[in-house]
Short mmCIF file of C-alpha atoms in Angstrom, two decimals:
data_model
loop_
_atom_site.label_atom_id
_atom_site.label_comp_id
_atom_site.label_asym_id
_atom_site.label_seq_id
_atom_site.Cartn_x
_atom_site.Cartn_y
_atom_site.Cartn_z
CA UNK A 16 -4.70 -53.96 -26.68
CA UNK A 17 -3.78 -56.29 -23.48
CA UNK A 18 -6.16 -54.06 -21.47
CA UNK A 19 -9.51 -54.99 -23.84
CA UNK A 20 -8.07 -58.64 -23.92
CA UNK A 21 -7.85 -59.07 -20.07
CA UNK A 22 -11.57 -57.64 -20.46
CA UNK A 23 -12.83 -59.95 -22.92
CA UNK A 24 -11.51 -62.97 -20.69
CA UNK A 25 -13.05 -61.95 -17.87
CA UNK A 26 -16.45 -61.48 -19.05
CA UNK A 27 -15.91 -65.22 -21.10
CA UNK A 28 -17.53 -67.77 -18.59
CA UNK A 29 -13.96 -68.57 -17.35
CA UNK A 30 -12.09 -69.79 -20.40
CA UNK A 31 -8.77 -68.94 -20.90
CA UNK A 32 -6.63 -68.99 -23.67
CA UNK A 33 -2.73 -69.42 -24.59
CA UNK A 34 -2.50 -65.60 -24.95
CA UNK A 35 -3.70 -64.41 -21.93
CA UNK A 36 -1.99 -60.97 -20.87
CA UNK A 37 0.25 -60.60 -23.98
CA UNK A 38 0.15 -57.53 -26.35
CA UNK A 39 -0.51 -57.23 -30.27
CA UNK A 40 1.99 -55.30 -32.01
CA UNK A 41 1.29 -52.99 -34.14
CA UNK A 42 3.73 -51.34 -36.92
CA UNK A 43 3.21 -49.33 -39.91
CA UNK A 44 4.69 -51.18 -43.43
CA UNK A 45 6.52 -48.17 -45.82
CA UNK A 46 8.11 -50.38 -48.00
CA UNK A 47 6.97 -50.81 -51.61
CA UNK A 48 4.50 -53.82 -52.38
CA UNK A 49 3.91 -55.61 -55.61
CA UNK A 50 0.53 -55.60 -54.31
CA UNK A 51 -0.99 -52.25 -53.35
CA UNK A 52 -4.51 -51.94 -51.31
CA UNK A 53 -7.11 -49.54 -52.49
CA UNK A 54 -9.77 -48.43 -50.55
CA UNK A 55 -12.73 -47.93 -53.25
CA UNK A 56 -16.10 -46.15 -53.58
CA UNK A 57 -18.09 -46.98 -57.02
CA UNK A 58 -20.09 -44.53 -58.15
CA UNK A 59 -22.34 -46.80 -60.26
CA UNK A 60 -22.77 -51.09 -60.30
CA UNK A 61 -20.38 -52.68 -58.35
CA UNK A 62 -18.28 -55.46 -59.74
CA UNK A 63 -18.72 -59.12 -59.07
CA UNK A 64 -16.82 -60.58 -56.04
CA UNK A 65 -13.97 -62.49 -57.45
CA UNK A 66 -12.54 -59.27 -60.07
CA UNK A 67 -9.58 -58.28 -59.80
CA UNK A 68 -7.53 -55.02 -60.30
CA UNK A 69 -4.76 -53.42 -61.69
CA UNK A 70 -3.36 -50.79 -60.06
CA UNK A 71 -0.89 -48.48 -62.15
CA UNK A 72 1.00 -45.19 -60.86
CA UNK A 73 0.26 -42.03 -62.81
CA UNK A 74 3.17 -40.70 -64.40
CA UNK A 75 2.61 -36.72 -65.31
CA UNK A 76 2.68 -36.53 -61.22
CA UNK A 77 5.39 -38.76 -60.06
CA UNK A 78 5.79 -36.62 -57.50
CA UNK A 79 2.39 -37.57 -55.61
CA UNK A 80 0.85 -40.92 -54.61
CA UNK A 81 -1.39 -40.30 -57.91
CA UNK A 82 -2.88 -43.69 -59.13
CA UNK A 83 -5.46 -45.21 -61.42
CA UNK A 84 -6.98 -48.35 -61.08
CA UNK A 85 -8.59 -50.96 -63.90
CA UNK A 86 -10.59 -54.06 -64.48
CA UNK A 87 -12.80 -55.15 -67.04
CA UNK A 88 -15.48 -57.92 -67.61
CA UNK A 89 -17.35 -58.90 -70.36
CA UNK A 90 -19.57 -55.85 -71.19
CA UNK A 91 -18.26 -53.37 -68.28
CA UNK A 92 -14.76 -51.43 -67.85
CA UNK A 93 -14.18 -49.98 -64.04
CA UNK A 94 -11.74 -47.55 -64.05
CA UNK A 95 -10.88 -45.52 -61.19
CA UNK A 96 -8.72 -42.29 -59.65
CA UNK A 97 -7.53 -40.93 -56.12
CA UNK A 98 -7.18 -37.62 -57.94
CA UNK A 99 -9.09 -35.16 -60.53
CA UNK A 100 -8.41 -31.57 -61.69
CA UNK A 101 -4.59 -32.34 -60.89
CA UNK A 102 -6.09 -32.19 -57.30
CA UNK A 103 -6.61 -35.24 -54.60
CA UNK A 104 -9.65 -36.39 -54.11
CA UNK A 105 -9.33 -36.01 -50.15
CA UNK A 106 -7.10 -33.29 -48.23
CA UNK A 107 -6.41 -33.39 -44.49
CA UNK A 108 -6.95 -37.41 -43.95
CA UNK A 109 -5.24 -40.75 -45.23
CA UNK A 110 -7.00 -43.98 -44.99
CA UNK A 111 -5.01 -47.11 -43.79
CA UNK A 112 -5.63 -50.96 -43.84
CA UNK A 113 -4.44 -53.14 -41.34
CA UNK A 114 -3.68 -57.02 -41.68
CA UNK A 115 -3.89 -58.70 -38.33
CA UNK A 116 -2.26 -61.82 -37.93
CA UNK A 117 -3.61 -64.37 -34.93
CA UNK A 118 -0.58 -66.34 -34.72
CA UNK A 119 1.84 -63.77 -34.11
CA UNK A 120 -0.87 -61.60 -32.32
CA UNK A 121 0.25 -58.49 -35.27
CA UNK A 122 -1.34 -55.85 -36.56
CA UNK A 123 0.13 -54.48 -39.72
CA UNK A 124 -1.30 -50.96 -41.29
CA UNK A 125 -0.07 -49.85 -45.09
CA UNK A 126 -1.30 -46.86 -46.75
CA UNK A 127 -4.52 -47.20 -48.78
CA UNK A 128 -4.98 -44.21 -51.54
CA UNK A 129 -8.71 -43.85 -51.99
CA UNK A 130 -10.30 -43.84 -55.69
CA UNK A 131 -13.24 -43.48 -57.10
CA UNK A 132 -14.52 -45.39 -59.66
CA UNK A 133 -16.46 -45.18 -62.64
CA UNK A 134 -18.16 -47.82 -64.69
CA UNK A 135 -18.21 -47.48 -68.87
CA UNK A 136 -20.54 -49.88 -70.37
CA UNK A 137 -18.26 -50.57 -73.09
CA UNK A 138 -20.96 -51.11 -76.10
CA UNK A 139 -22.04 -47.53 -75.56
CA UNK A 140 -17.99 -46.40 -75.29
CA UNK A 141 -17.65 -45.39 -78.70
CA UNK A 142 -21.11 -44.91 -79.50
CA UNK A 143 -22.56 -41.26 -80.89
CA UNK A 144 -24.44 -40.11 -78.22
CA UNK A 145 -22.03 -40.50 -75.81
CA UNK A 146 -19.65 -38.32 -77.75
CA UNK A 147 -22.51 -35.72 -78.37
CA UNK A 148 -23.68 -35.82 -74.70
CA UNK A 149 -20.05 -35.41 -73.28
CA UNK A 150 -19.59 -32.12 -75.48
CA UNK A 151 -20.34 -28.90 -73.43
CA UNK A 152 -21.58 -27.11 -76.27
CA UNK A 153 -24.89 -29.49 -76.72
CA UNK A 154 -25.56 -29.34 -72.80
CA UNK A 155 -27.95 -26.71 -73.12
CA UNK A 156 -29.86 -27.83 -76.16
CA UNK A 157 -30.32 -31.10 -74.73
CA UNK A 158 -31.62 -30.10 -71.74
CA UNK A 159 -33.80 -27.57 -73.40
CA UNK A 160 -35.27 -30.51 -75.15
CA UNK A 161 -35.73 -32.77 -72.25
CA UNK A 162 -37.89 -29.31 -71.03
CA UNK A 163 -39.89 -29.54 -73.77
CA UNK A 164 -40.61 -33.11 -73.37
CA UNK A 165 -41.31 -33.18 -70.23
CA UNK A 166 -41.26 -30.12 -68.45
CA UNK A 167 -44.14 -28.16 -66.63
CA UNK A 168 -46.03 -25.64 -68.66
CA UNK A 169 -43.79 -22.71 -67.02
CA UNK A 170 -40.77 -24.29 -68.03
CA UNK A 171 -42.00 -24.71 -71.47
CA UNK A 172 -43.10 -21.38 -71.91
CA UNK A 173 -39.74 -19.60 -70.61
CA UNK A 174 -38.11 -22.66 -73.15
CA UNK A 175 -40.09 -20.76 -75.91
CA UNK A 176 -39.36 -17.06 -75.14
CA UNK A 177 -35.71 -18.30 -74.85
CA UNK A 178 -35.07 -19.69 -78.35
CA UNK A 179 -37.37 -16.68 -79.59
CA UNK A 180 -34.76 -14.08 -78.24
CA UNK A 181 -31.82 -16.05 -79.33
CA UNK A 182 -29.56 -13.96 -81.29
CA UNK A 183 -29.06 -15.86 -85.27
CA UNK A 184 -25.64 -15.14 -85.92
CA UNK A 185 -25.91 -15.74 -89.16
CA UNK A 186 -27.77 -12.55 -89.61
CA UNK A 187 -26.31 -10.51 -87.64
CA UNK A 188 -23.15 -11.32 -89.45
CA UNK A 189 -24.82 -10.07 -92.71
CA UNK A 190 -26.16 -6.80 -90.99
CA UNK A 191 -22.53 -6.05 -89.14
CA UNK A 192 -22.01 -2.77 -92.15
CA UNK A 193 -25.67 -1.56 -91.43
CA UNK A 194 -25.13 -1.73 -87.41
CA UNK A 195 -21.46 -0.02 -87.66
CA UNK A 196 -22.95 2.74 -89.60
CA UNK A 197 -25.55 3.35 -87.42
CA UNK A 198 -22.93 3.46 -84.79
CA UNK A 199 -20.44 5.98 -86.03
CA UNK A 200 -23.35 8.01 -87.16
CA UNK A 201 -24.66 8.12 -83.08
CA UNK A 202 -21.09 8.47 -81.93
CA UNK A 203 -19.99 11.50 -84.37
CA UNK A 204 -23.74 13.25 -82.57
CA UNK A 205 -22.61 12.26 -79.03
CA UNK A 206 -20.45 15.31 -77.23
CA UNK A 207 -16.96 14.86 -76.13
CA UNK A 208 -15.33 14.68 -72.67
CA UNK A 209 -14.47 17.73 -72.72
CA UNK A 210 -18.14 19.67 -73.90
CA UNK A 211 -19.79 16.99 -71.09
CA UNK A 212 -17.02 18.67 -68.29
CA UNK A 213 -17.93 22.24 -69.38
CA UNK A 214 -21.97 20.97 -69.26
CA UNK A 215 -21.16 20.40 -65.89
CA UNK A 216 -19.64 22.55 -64.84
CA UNK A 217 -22.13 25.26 -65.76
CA UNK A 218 -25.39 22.95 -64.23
CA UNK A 219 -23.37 23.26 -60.78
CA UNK A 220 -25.75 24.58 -58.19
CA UNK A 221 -23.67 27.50 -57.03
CA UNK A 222 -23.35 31.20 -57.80
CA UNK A 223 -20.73 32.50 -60.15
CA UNK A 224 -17.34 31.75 -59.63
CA UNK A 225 -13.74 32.10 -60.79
CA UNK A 226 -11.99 28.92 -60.87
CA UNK A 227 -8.49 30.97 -61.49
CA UNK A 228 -8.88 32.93 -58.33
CA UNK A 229 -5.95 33.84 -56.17
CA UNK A 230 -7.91 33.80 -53.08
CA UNK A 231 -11.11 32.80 -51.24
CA UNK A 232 -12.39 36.18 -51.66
CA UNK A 233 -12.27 36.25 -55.33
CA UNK A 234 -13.68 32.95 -55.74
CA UNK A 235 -17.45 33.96 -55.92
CA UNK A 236 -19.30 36.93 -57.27
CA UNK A 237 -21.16 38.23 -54.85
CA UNK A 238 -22.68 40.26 -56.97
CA UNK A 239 -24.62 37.57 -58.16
CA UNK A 240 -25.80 36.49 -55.08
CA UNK A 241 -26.88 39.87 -54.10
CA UNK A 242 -26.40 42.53 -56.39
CA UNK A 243 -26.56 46.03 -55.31
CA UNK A 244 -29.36 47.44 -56.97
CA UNK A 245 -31.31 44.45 -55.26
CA UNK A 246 -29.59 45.12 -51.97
CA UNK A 247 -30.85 48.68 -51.92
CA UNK A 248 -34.13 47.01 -51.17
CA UNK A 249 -33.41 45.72 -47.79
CA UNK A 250 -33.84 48.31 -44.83
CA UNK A 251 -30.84 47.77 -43.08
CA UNK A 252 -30.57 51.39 -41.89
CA UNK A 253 -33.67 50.79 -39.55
CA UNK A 254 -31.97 47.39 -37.81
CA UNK A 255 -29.16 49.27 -37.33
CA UNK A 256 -31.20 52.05 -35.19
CA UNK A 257 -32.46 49.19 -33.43
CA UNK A 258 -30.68 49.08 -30.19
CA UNK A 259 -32.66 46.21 -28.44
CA UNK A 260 -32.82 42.28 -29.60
CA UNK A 261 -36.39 41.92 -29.83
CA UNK A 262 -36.39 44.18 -31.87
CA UNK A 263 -34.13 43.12 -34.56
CA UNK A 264 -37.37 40.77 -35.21
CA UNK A 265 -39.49 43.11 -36.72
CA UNK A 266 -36.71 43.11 -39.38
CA UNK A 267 -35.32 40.03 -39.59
CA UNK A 268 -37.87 36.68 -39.84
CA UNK A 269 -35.56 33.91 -38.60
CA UNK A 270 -32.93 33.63 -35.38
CA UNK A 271 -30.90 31.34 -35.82
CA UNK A 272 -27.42 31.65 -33.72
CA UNK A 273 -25.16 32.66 -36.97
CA UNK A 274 -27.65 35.18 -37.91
CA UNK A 275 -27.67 36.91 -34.43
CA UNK A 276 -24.19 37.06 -33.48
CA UNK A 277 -23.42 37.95 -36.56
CA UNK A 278 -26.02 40.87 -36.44
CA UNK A 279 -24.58 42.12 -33.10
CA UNK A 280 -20.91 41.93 -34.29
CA UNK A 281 -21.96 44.67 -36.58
CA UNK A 282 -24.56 46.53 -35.00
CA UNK A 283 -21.98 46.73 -32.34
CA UNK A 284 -19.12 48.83 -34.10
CA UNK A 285 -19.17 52.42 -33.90
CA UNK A 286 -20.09 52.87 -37.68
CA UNK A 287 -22.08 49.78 -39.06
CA UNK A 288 -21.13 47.84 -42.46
CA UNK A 289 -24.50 48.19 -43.62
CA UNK A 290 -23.65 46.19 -46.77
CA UNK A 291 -22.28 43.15 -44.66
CA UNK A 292 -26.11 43.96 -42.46
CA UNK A 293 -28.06 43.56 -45.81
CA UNK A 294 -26.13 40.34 -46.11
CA UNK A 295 -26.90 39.16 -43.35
CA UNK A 296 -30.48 39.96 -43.69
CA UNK A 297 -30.62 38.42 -46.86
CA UNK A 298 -29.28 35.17 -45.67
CA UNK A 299 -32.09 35.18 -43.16
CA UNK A 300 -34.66 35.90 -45.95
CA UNK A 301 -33.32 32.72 -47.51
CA UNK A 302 -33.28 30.20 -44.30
CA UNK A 303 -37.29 31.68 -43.88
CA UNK A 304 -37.78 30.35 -47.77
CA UNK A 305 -36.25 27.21 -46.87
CA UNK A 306 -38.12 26.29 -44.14
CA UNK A 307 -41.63 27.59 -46.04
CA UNK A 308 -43.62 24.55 -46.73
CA UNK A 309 -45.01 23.27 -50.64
CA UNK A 310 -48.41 24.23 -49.73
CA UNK A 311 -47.68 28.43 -49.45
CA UNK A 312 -44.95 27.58 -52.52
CA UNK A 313 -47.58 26.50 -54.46
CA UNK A 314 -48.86 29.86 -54.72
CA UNK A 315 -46.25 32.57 -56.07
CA UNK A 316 -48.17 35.85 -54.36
CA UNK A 317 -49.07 33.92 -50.59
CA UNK A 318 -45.30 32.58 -50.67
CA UNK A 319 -44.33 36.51 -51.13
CA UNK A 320 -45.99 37.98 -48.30
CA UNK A 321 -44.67 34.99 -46.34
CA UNK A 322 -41.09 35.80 -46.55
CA UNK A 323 -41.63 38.89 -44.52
CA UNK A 324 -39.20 40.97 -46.34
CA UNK A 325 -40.22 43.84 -49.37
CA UNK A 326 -41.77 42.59 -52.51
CA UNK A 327 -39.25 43.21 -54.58
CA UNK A 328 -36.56 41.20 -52.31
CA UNK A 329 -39.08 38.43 -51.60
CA UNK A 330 -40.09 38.72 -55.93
CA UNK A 331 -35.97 37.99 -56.28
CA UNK A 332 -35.94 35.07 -53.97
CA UNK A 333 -38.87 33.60 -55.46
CA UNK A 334 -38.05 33.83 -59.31
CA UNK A 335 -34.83 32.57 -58.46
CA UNK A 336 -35.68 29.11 -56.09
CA UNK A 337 -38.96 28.00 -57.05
CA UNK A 338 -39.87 26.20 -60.42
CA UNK A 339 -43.71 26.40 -61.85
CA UNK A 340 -44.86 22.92 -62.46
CA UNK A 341 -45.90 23.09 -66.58
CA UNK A 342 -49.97 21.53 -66.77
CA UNK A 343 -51.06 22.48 -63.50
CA UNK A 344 -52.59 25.28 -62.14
CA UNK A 345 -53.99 26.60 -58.56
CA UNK A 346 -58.25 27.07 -58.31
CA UNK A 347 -57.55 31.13 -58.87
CA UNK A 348 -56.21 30.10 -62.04
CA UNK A 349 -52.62 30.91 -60.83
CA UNK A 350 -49.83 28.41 -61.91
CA UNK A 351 -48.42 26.65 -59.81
CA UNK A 352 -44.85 26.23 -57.84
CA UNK A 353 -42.41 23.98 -56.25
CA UNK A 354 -38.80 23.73 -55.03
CA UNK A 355 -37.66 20.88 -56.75
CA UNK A 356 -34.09 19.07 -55.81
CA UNK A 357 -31.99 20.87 -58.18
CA UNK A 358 -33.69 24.61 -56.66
CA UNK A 359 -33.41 23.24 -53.20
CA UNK A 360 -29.70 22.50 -53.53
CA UNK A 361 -29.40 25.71 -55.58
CA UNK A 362 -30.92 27.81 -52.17
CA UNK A 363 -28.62 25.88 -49.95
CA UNK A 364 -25.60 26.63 -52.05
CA UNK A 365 -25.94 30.03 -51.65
CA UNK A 366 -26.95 29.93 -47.73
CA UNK A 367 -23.44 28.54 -47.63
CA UNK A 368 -21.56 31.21 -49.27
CA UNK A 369 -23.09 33.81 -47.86
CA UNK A 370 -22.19 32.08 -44.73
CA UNK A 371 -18.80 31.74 -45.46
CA UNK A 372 -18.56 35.51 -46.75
CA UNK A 373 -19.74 36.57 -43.35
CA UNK A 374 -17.39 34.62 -41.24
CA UNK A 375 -14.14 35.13 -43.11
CA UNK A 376 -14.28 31.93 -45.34
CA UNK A 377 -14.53 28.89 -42.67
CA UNK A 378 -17.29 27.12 -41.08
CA UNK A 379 -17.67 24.65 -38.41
CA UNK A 380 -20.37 21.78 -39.80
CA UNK A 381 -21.24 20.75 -36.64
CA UNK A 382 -22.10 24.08 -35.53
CA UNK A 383 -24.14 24.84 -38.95
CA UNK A 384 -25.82 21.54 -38.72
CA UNK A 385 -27.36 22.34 -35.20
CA UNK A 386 -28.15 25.72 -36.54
CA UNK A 387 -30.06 24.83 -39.38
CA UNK A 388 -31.45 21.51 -38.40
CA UNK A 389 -29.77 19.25 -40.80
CA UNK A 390 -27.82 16.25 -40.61
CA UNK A 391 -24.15 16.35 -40.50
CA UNK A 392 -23.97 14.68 -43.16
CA UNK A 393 -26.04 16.69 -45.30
CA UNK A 394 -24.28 19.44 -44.44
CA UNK A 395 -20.76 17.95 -45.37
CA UNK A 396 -22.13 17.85 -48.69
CA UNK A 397 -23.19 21.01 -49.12
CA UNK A 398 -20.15 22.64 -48.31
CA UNK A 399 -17.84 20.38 -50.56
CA UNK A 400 -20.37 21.30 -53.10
CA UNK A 401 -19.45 24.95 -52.42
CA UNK A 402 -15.64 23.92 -52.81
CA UNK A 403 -14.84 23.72 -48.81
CA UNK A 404 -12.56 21.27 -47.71
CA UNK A 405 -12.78 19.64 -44.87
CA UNK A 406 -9.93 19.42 -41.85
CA UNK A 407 -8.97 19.08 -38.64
CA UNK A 408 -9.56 21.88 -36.20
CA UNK A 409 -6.73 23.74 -34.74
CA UNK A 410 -5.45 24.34 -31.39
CA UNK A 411 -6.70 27.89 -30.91
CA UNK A 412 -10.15 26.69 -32.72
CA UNK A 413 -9.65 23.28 -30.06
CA UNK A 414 -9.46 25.53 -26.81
CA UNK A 415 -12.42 27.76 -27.82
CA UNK A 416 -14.88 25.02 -28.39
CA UNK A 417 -13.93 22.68 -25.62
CA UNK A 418 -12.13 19.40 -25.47
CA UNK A 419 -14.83 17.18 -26.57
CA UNK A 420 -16.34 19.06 -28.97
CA UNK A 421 -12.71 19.71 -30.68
CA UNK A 422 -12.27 15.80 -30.69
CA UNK A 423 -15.75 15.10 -32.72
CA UNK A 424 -15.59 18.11 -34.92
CA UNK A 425 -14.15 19.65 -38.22
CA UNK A 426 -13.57 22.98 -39.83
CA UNK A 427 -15.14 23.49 -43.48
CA UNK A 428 -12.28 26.13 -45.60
CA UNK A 429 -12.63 27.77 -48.69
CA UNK A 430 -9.38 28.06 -50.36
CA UNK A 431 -8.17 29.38 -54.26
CA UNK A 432 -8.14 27.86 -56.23
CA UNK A 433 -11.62 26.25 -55.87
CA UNK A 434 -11.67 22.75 -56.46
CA UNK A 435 -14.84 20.94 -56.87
CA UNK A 436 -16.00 17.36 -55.91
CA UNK A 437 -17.32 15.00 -59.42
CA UNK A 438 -20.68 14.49 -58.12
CA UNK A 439 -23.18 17.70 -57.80
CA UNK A 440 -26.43 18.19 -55.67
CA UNK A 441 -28.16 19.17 -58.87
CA UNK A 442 -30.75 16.28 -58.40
CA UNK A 443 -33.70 15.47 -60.98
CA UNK A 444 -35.93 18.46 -61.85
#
């Protein structure tokens, strides 16, 4: 304060004054005042110069600075509030007022609580409308009346179609024995928790299986994913014979990296498991069907000379994968086929087991997905569809695949008993 004073006088012309260099003090007054100052923001008309207010302390929160202050005139009440909701009006700031006085050169601040007030025109206090237009049941109607009045034609016409779909009470009221009827008779119809689990359970997209099984062996019948008299089909004797790898392709229409290992693992042992070699053949027959496109699926016989397996193998795989569309029908009159999502996940489901059957009940998804061509994800799926669970690799598994492909990947196992996940790849036929 003496610094802007010394400033002031030397920018005055020259004239100097009793008070030149001194200070003003300033202090802060705590102690309690008859006479309290309000700083005050009206919301609506402001009242004339000369009222005055009262200013009274509210009680129900003696524990605050809560206060309301009043004045009337004639025809108006003011009545205001540094609080609502049980909450201040203002958090993180307090306004003060300061009194300076020029004799003592003084400045003293006291604590002003800010209100808010509002005006009541007291002729219209106790009048019926304002009762009726304070209730927050009637807020609605009245405004859907001052839409009617004079609202655009838009808001009219949603006005309209609202009161039309209103619900009458009343009525519904009188109806409530006719609607619970109606209800228990749809409920006694509807099947239980227990019939919807077993529904389920049989629409799951994966060959038979015994959910008591002891071990990952007995979990699936792999019978039904290649029974024997179908297996006897499948030339396996002749891709036994067949010493060199180029030739193994006259037998088998895909080669992929699982396929062909797995075909030299056996090929390679003195006396060949031809059964796990017709396996393994068949699970090729079934990657070649998956990546045949709609256009040769469209037509059962071309899609059977595609597979490049015998008729009655490639007859199997077809009956059992691809859906005919009802209504339609190809020019030769021929009906016509698709693989719809729940066939599709049907064929992967058992590419997976017989996957797993061939390499002792574990996969490696990251492997599978670069073998096959699908996302990681994708094939994640599939495999907890089949009941694989999905873990950590170990330290043996670690040191044969390399340090950073151990740290990004996982091993798929089948254990017993087989537990699947709640949601299914069945998708919409």
């Amino acid at each position: 304060m003496g610094t802007k004073r010394k400033q002031a006088e030397a920018s005055g012309n020259g004239a100097t004054s009793d008070t030149t260099g001194q200070e003003v003090s300033i202090s802060i007054d705590r102690t309690p005042a008859n006479i309290q100052p309000v700083l005050a923001t009206f919301l609506a008309a402001v009242p004339p110069v000369a009222s005055s207010f009262s200013t009274y302390r509210y009680i129900a929160n003696s524990k605050n600075d809560d206060c309301i202050v009043v004045s009337e005139t004639d025809k108006v009440e003011y009545v205001g509030q540094n609080f609502e909701n049980g909450k201040p009006l203002i958090n993180g700031c307090r306004y003060m007022i300061g009194v300076y006085d020029p004799e003592k050169d003084t400045v003293v601040f006291r604590q002003a609580p800010y209100v808010r007030v509002n005006t009541v025109i007291k002729s219209l206090k106790n009048s019926r409308g304002v009762a009726e237009r304070t209730n927050p049941s009637q807020i609605p109607q009245a405004r859907n009346d001052l839409g009617v009045e004079f609202g655009s034609k838009k808001q009219k016409a949603g006005i309209r179609a609202e009161e039309r779909n209103r619900i009458n009470m009343d009525n519904v009221r009188n109806d409530m024995s006719v609607i619970g009827a109606s209800i228990e008779q749809r409920a006694s119809t509807m099947p239980s928790e227990e019939e919807i689990a077993k529904e389920n359970e049989k629409a799951r997209p994966v060959p038979k299986y015994d959910p008591d099984a002891k071990t990952a062996a007995e979990i699936y019948d792999m019978e039904d994913v290649l029974s024997k008299s179908n297996a006897a089909f499948i030339n396996a004797s002749a891709l036994a014979k067949a010493t060199d790898p180029e030739e193994h392709r006259k037998y088998v229409p895909v080669r992929t990296e699982f396929v062909a290992k797995k075909i030299e693992q056996i090929i390679g042992q003195k006396k060949p498991d031809l059964a796990l070699l017709r396996r393994v053949m068949y699970l090729a027959y079934l990657i070649r069907f998956v990546n045949i496109g709609s256009k040769v699926i469209q037509n059962r016989e071309s899609c059977i000379r595609s597979l490049c397996c015998s008729p009655e193998i490639a007859t199997v795989i077809f009956d059992k994968f691809a859906d005919c569309v009802a209504g339609t029908a190809n020019p030769d009159g021929s009906p016509v086929y698709k693989k719809t999502p729940a066939s599709e996940s049907r064929l992967m489901c058992h590419i997976f087991v017989l996957m797993l059957s061939l390499n002792n009940w574990i996969l490696f998804p990251a492997d599978v997905a670069a073998d096959l061509g699908l996302p990681i994800r994708e094939t994640n799926r599939y495999l907890e569809s089949v009941g694989c669970k999905l873990e950590p690799i170990s330290s043996s598994d670690a040191a044969s695949k390399g340090r950073k492909a151990a740290a990004a990947s996982k091993k798929a196992v089948l254990k017993a008993p087989v537990k699947f996940p709640k949601a299914n790849l069945r998708g919409k036929k």
